[in-house]
Coordinates of N, CA, C and O in Angstrom, one line a residue:
X1 N 193.3 106.2 44.9 CA 193.8 105.7 45.8 C 192.7 105.3 46.9 O 192.5 106.8 47.4
X2 N 192.5 104.1 47.5 CA 191.6 104.3 48.4 C 192.1 103.7 49.4 O 193.3 103.3 50.1
X3 N 192.2 104.0 51.1 CA 192.7 104.0 51.8 C 192.1 103.1 53.0 O 191.2 103.4 53.0
X4 N 192.9 101.8 53.1 CA 191.7 100.9 54.0 C 191.6 101.2 55.4 O 191.8 102.1 56.4
X5 N 190.2 100.9 56.3 CA 189.3 101.4 57.0 C 189.5 100.4 58.1 O 190.5 99.3 57.6
X6 N 189.3 100.2 59.1 CA 189.6 99.5 59.8 C 189.3 97.6 59.1 O 188.4 97.3 58.2
X7 N 189.8 97.0 60.5 CA 189.6 95.2 59.7 C 188.4 94.8 60.6 O 188.2 95.3 62.0
X8 N 187.4 94.1 60.1 CA 185.9 93.7 61.0 C 186.2 92.2 61.1 O 186.3 91.6 60.4
X9 N 186.3 91.7 62.1 CA 186.1 90.5 62.4 C 184.8 90.0 62.2 O 183.8 90.1 62.7
X10 N 184.3 89.2 61.8 CA 182.9 88.5 61.2 C 182.8 86.9 61.6 O 184.0 86.0 61.9
X11 N 181.8 86.7 61.9 CA 181.2 84.7 62.5 C 180.7 84.5 61.7 O 179.1 85.3 61.5
X12 N 180.9 83.7 60.9 CA 180.1 82.6 60.0 C 179.7 81.3 60.6 O 180.4 80.8 61.2
X13 N 178.3 81.2 60.2 CA 177.8 80.0 60.5 C 177.3 78.6 59.1 O 176.1 80.3 58.2
X14 N 176.9 77.8 59.4 CA 176.4 77.4 58.5 C 174.8 77.2 59.1 O 174.3 77.5 60.5
X15 N 174.0 77.9 58.1 CA 172.0 77.6 58.4 C 171.7 77.2 57.1 O 171.3 77.9 56.5
X16 N 170.6 76.2 57.4 CA 170.5 75.3 56.3 C 172.0 75.1 55.0 O 172.5 74.8 55.1
X17 N 171.0 75.5 54.1 CA 171.6 75.6 52.7 C 172.9 76.8 52.8 O 173.9 77.2 51.2
X18 N 173.2 77.7 53.4 CA 173.2 78.9 53.8 C 174.5 79.4 53.9 O 174.6 78.5 55.8
X19 N 175.4 79.7 54.4 CA 176.1 80.6 55.4 C 175.8 81.6 55.9 O 175.4 83.0 54.9
X20 N 175.7 82.2 57.2 CA 175.1 82.8 57.3 C 176.3 83.6 58.1 O 177.5 83.4 59.4
X21 N 176.2 85.2 58.2 CA 177.4 86.0 58.7 C 176.9 86.8 59.7 O 175.8 87.7 59.2
X22 N 177.7 87.5 61.0 CA 177.9 88.8 61.8 C 179.1 89.2 61.5 O 179.7 89.0 61.6
X23 N 178.8 90.8 61.0 CA 179.3 91.5 62.1 C 180.0 92.2 63.1 O 178.8 93.4 63.5
X24 N 179.8 91.5 64.2 CA 179.5 92.5 65.8 C 180.0 93.7 66.2 O 179.4 94.6 66.8
X25 N 180.8 94.1 65.3 CA 181.5 95.6 65.5 C 180.2 96.7 64.8 O 180.5 97.8 65.3
X26 N 179.8 96.1 63.7 CA 178.7 97.0 63.6 C 177.1 96.9 63.5 O 176.9 96.0 63.2
X27 N 176.5 97.8 64.9 CA 175.5 97.9 65.2 C 174.8 99.1 65.3 O 175.6 100.1 64.8
X28 N 173.4 98.6 65.2 CA 172.4 99.8 65.6 C 171.7 100.1 66.6 O 171.8 98.7 66.7
X29 N 171.0 100.9 67.1 CA 169.7 100.0 68.4 C 168.6 100.8 67.7 O 168.7 102.5 67.1
X30 N 167.4 100.4 68.3 CA 166.3 100.5 67.4 C 165.8 101.6 68.6 O 166.6 102.2 69.6
X31 N 164.6 102.5 68.3 CA 163.6 103.2 68.9 C 163.4 102.6 70.5 O 163.8 103.2 71.4
X32 N 163.4 101.3 70.4 CA 162.7 100.6 71.3 C 164.4 99.9 72.4 O 163.7 99.1 73.3
X33 N 165.0 100.0 71.8 CA 166.4 99.6 72.4 C 166.9 98.6 71.8 O 168.4 98.1 72.6
X34 N 166.0 97.9 71.1 CA 167.0 96.3 70.5 C 167.7 96.9 69.5 O 168.3 97.7 68.6
X35 N 169.2 95.8 69.9 CA 170.6 96.0 69.1 C 170.1 95.0 67.3 O 169.9 94.0 67.7
X36 N 170.5 96.1 66.9 CA 170.6 95.7 66.1 C 172.3 95.2 64.3 O 173.2 96.3 64.6
X37 N 172.8 93.9 64.5 CA 173.6 93.3 63.4 C 174.1 93.4 62.3 O 172.9 92.9 61.7
X38 N 175.2 94.3 61.9 CA 175.1 93.8 60.2 C 175.3 92.5 60.0 O 175.9 91.5 60.9
X39 N 174.5 91.6 59.2 CA 174.6 90.5 59.1 C 174.1 90.3 58.0 O 173.6 91.2 56.5
X40 N 174.5 89.3 57.1 CA 174.1 88.4 55.5 C 174.6 87.3 55.3 O 174.4 86.2 56.7
X41 N 174.0 86.4 54.1 CA 174.7 85.4 53.8 C 175.2 85.3 52.5 O 175.3 86.2 51.7
X42 N 175.2 83.6 52.5 CA 176.2 83.6 51.4 C 176.1 82.4 50.9 O 176.0 81.3 52.0
X43 N 176.0 81.9 49.8 CA 176.0 80.7 49.1 C 177.1 79.8 49.5 O 176.8 78.2 50.2
X44 N 178.1 79.9 49.4 CA 179.3 79.1 49.8 C 180.1 80.0 50.9 O 180.4 80.7 51.1
X45 N 181.4 79.0 51.8 CA 181.9 79.5 52.2 C 183.0 80.2 51.7 O 183.2 81.4 52.3
X46 N 183.3 80.1 50.8 CA 183.9 80.8 50.2 C 183.8 82.2 49.5 O 184.8 83.2 49.4
X47 N 182.6 82.8 49.7 CA 181.8 84.0 49.5 C 181.5 84.7 50.9 O 181.4 85.6 50.3
X48 N 181.7 84.0 52.0 CA 181.7 84.7 53.1 C 182.4 86.7 52.9 O 181.4 87.2 53.4
X49 N 183.7 86.1 52.8 CA 184.6 87.3 53.0 C 183.9 88.3 51.8 O 184.0 90.1 52.5
X50 N 183.9 87.9 51.0 CA 183.6 89.2 49.5 C 182.1 89.8 50.6 O 182.3 91.2 50.6
X51 N 180.9 88.6 50.7 CA 179.8 89.0 51.1 C 179.6 90.5 52.2 O 178.5 91.1 52.6
X52 N 180.5 89.9 52.9 CA 180.6 90.8 54.8 C 181.2 91.7 54.4 O 181.3 92.7 55.0
X53 N 182.3 92.2 53.0 CA 183.4 93.5 52.9 C 182.0 94.3 51.9 O 182.0 95.3 52.5
X54 N 181.0 93.5 51.2 CA 180.0 94.1 50.9 C 179.2 95.0 51.6 O 178.3 95.9 51.9
X55 N 178.7 94.3 52.5 CA 177.8 94.5 53.9 C 178.7 95.8 54.3 O 178.0 96.7 55.2
X56 N 179.9 95.3 54.9 CA 180.3 96.8 55.7 C 180.3 98.0 55.1 O 180.4 99.0 55.6
X57 N 180.6 97.7 53.7 CA 180.9 99.1 52.6 C 179.3 99.6 53.0 O 179.3 100.9 53.1
X58 N 178.1 98.7 52.6 CA 177.2 99.8 52.5 C 176.6 100.1 53.8 O 176.5 101.6 54.0
X59 N 177.1 99.1 55.5 CA 176.9 100.1 56.3 C 177.5 101.0 57.0 O 176.6 102.0 57.2
X60 N 179.1 101.4 56.2 CA 179.3 102.3 56.2 C 179.0 103.2 55.4 O 180.1 104.8 55.4
X61 N 178.8 103.3 54.2 CA 178.1 104.4 53.6 C 179.8 104.4 52.8 O 180.1 105.7 52.3
X62 N 180.6 103.3 52.1 CA 181.4 103.6 51.4 C 181.2 103.4 49.9 O 180.3 102.5 49.8
X63 N 182.1 103.9 49.5 CA 181.8 103.4 48.1 C 182.5 102.4 47.3 O 181.4 101.8 46.0
X64 N 183.4 101.2 48.0 CA 183.3 100.4 47.4 C 183.9 99.8 49.2 O 184.4 99.6 49.4
X65 N 184.2 97.9 48.4 CA 183.9 96.9 49.0 C 185.7 97.0 49.3 O 186.0 96.2 50.3
X66 N 186.5 97.9 48.4 CA 188.1 97.3 49.0 C 188.4 98.1 50.2 O 189.7 98.5 50.2
X67 N 187.2 99.1 50.4 CA 187.8 99.9 51.3 C 187.5 99.1 52.6 O 188.2 100.3 53.9
X68 N 187.7 98.1 52.6 CA 187.4 97.0 54.3 C 187.6 96.4 54.2 O 187.4 95.6 53.0
X69 N 188.1 95.8 55.5 CA 188.9 94.1 55.1 C 188.2 93.7 56.3 O 187.5 94.3 57.5
X70 N 188.0 92.1 56.4 CA 187.5 91.5 57.2 C 188.5 89.9 57.3 O 189.5 89.8 56.7
X71 N 188.4 89.9 59.0 CA 188.6 88.6 59.1 C 187.7 87.4 59.5 O 187.1 87.8 61.0
X72 N 187.3 86.4 58.7 CA 186.3 85.3 59.0 C 186.1 84.3 60.0 O 187.5 84.1 60.2
X73 N 185.8 84.1 60.7 CA 186.0 82.9 61.4 C 184.6 82.3 61.3 O 183.5 82.2 61.5
X74 N 185.1 80.7 61.2 CA 183.6 79.5 60.6 C 183.7 79.0 62.2 O 184.6 78.7 63.0
X75 N 182.2 79.0 62.6 CA 181.9 78.3 64.0 C 180.6 77.6 63.3 O 180.2 77.5 62.2
X76 N 180.1 76.3 64.3 CA 179.4 75.6 64.7 C 178.0 75.8 64.0 O 177.4 75.2 63.8
X77 N 177.7 76.8 65.1 CA 176.5 77.3 65.2 C 176.1 79.0 65.4 O 177.3 79.4 65.7
X78 N 175.1 79.5 65.8 CA 175.1 80.8 65.8 C 175.1 81.3 67.2 O 175.3 82.5 67.6
X79 N 175.6 80.2 67.8 CA 176.2 80.8 69.1 C 178.0 81.8 69.3 O 178.8 81.4 69.0
X80 N 177.2 83.1 69.8 CA 178.2 84.0 69.3 C 179.0 84.3 70.7 O 180.4 84.4 70.5
X81 N 178.5 83.7 71.5 CA 179.0 83.8 73.1 C 180.1 83.1 73.7 O 180.0 82.2 73.1

């Protein structure tokens, strides 16, 4: 039985023929001090949640995507602020 971890907010926006998404809670910092945000893409809006769950599971080194949950917010552009 898998225990559910945190629910992650996902911001998704149209990017050409793709839906790009970001998971702002999942970040890392490079040696140079640059912030890296977990991101990914999906061909269709209906695929964003599944793809974001996969990215979050990989980022957190979990064995299955079912161990994370996401709330997807669709926006018109990449402006996340």
